[in-house]
mmCIF file of C-alpha atoms in Angstrom:
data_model
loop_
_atom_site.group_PDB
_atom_site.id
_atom_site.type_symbol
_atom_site.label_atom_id
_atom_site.label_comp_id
_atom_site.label_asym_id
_atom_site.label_seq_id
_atom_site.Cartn_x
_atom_site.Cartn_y
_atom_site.Cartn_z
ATOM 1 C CA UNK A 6 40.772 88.209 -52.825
ATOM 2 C CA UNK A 7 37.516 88.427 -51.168
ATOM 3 C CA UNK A 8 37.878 85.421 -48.640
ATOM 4 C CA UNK A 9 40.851 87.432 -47.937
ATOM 5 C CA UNK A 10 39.127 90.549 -47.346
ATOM 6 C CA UNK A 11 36.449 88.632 -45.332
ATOM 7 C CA UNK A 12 38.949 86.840 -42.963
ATOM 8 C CA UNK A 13 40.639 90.361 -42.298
ATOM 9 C CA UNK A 14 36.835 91.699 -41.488
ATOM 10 C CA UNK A 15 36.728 88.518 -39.024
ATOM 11 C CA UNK A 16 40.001 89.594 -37.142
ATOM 12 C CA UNK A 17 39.323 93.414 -36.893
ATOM 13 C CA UNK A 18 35.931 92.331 -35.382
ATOM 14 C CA UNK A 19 37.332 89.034 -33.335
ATOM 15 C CA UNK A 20 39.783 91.719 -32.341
ATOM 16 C CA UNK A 21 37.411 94.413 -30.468
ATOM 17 C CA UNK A 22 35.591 91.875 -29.349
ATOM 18 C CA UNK A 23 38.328 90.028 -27.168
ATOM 19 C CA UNK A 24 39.375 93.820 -26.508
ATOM 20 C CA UNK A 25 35.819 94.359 -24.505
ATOM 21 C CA UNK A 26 35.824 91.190 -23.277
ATOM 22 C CA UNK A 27 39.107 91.993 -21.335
ATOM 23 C CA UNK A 28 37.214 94.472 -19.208
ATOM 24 C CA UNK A 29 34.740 92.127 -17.988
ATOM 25 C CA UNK A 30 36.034 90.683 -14.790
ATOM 26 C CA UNK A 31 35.260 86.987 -15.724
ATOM 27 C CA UNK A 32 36.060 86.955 -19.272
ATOM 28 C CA UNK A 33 39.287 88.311 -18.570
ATOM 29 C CA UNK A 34 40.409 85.583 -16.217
ATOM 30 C CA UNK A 35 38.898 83.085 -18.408
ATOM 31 C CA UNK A 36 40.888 80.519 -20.381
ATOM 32 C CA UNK A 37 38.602 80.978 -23.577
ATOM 33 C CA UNK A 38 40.326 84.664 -23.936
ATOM 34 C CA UNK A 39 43.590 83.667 -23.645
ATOM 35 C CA UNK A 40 43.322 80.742 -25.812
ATOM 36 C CA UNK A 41 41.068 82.676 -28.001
ATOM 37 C CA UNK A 42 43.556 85.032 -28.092
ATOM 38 C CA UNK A 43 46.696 83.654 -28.749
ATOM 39 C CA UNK A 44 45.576 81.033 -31.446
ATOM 40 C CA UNK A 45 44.101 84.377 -33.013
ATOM 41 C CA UNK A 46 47.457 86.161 -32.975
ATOM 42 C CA UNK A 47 48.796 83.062 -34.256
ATOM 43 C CA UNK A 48 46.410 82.775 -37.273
ATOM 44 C CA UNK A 49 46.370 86.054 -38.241
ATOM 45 C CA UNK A 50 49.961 85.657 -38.403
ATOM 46 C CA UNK A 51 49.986 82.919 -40.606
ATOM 47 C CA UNK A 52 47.493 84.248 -42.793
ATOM 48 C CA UNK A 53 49.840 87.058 -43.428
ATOM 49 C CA UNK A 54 52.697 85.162 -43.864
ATOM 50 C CA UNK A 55 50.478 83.331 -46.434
ATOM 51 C CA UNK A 56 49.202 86.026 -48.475
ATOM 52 C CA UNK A 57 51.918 88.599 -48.495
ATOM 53 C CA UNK A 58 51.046 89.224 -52.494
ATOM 54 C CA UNK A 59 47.671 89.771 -51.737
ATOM 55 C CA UNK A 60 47.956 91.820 -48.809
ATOM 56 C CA UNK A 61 49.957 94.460 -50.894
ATOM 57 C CA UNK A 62 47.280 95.318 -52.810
ATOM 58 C CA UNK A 63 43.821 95.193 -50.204
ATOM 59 C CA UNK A 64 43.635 98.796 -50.329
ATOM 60 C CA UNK A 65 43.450 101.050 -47.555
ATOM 61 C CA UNK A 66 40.136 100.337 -45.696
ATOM 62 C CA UNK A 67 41.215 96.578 -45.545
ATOM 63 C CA UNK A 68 44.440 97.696 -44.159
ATOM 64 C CA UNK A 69 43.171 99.919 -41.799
ATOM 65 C CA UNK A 70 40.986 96.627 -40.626
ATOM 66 C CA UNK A 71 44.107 94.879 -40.785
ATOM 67 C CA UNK A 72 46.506 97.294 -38.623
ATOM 68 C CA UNK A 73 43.537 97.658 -35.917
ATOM 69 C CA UNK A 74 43.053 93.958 -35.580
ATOM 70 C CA UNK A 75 47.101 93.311 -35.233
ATOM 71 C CA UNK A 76 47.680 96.160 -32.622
ATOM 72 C CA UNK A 77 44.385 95.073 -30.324
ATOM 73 C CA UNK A 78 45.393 91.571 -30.634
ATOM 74 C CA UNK A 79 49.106 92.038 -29.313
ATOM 75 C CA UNK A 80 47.743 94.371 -26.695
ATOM 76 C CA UNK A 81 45.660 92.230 -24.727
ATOM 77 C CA UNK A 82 46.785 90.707 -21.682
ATOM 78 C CA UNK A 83 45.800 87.592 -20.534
ATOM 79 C CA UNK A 84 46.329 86.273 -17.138
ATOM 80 C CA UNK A 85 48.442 83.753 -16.695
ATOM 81 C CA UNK A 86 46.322 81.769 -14.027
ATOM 82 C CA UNK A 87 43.037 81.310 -15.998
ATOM 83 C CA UNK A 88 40.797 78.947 -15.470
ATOM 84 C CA UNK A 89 37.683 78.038 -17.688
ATOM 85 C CA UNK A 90 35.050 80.030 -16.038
ATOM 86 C CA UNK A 91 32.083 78.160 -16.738
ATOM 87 C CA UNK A 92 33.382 75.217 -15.223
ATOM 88 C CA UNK A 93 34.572 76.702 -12.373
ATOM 89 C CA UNK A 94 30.623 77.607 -11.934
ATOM 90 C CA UNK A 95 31.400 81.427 -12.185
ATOM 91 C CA UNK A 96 30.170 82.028 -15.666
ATOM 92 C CA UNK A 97 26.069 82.204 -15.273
ATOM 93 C CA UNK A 98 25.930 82.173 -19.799
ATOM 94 C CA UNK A 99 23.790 79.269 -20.780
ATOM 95 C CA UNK A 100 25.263 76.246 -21.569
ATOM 96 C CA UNK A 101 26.647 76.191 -24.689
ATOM 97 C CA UNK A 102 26.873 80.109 -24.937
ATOM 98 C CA UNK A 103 29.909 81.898 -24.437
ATOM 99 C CA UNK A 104 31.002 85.490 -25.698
ATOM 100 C CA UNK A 105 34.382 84.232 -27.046
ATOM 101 C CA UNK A 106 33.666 81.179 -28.559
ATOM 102 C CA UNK A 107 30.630 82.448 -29.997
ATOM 103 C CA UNK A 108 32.459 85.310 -31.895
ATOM 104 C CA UNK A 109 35.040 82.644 -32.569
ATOM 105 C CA UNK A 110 33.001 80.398 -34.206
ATOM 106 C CA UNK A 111 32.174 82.595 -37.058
ATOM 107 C CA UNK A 112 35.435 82.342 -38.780
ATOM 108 C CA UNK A 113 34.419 78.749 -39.258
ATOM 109 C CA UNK A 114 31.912 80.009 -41.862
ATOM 110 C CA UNK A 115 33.802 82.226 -43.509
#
């Protein structure tokens, strides 16, 4: 149950994360937020699909985390002509730095 817990800690973070990131003029035509995005949405779908047991009894912070990180997921838009910023030579980050992928990259540990 705690990897559980953890991964729904991960989305209600990833979640407001992405969420700022949308306001940023570059982030939000980039192609890591709206790939970041949807294969979030995705996962967190599966994951409750996956644990439906489990997520009965999280109790009601975890659900809280779990309601905020499915509504801010499914409400942010993504443009439809993104292009990888970075490449592009618009995105300034260093290489290998990137405020999506970063934050992505931490489910990995988890």
């Amino acid at each position: 149950m705690s990897g559980l817990i953890e991964r729904i800690r991960f989305y209600h973070y990833i979640s407001a994360v992405l969420l700022n990131q949308q306001a940023d003029s570059l982030c939000a035509s980039c192609k890591a937020l709206s790939n970041t995005a949807a294969s979030l949405i995705n996962a967190l779908a599966e994951l409750e699909k996956a644990h439906p047991d489990e997520l009965r009894h999280i109790g009601a912070e975890a659900s809280r985390l779990l309601e905020g990180a499915r509504n801010r997921l499914v409400s942010i838009s993504v443009s439809d002509d993104a292009i990888g910023q970075k490449k592009a030579g618009n995105c300034k980050m260093p290489e290998g730095v990137c405020f999506v992928k970063t934050s992505k990259a931490i489910l990995s540990r988890i």
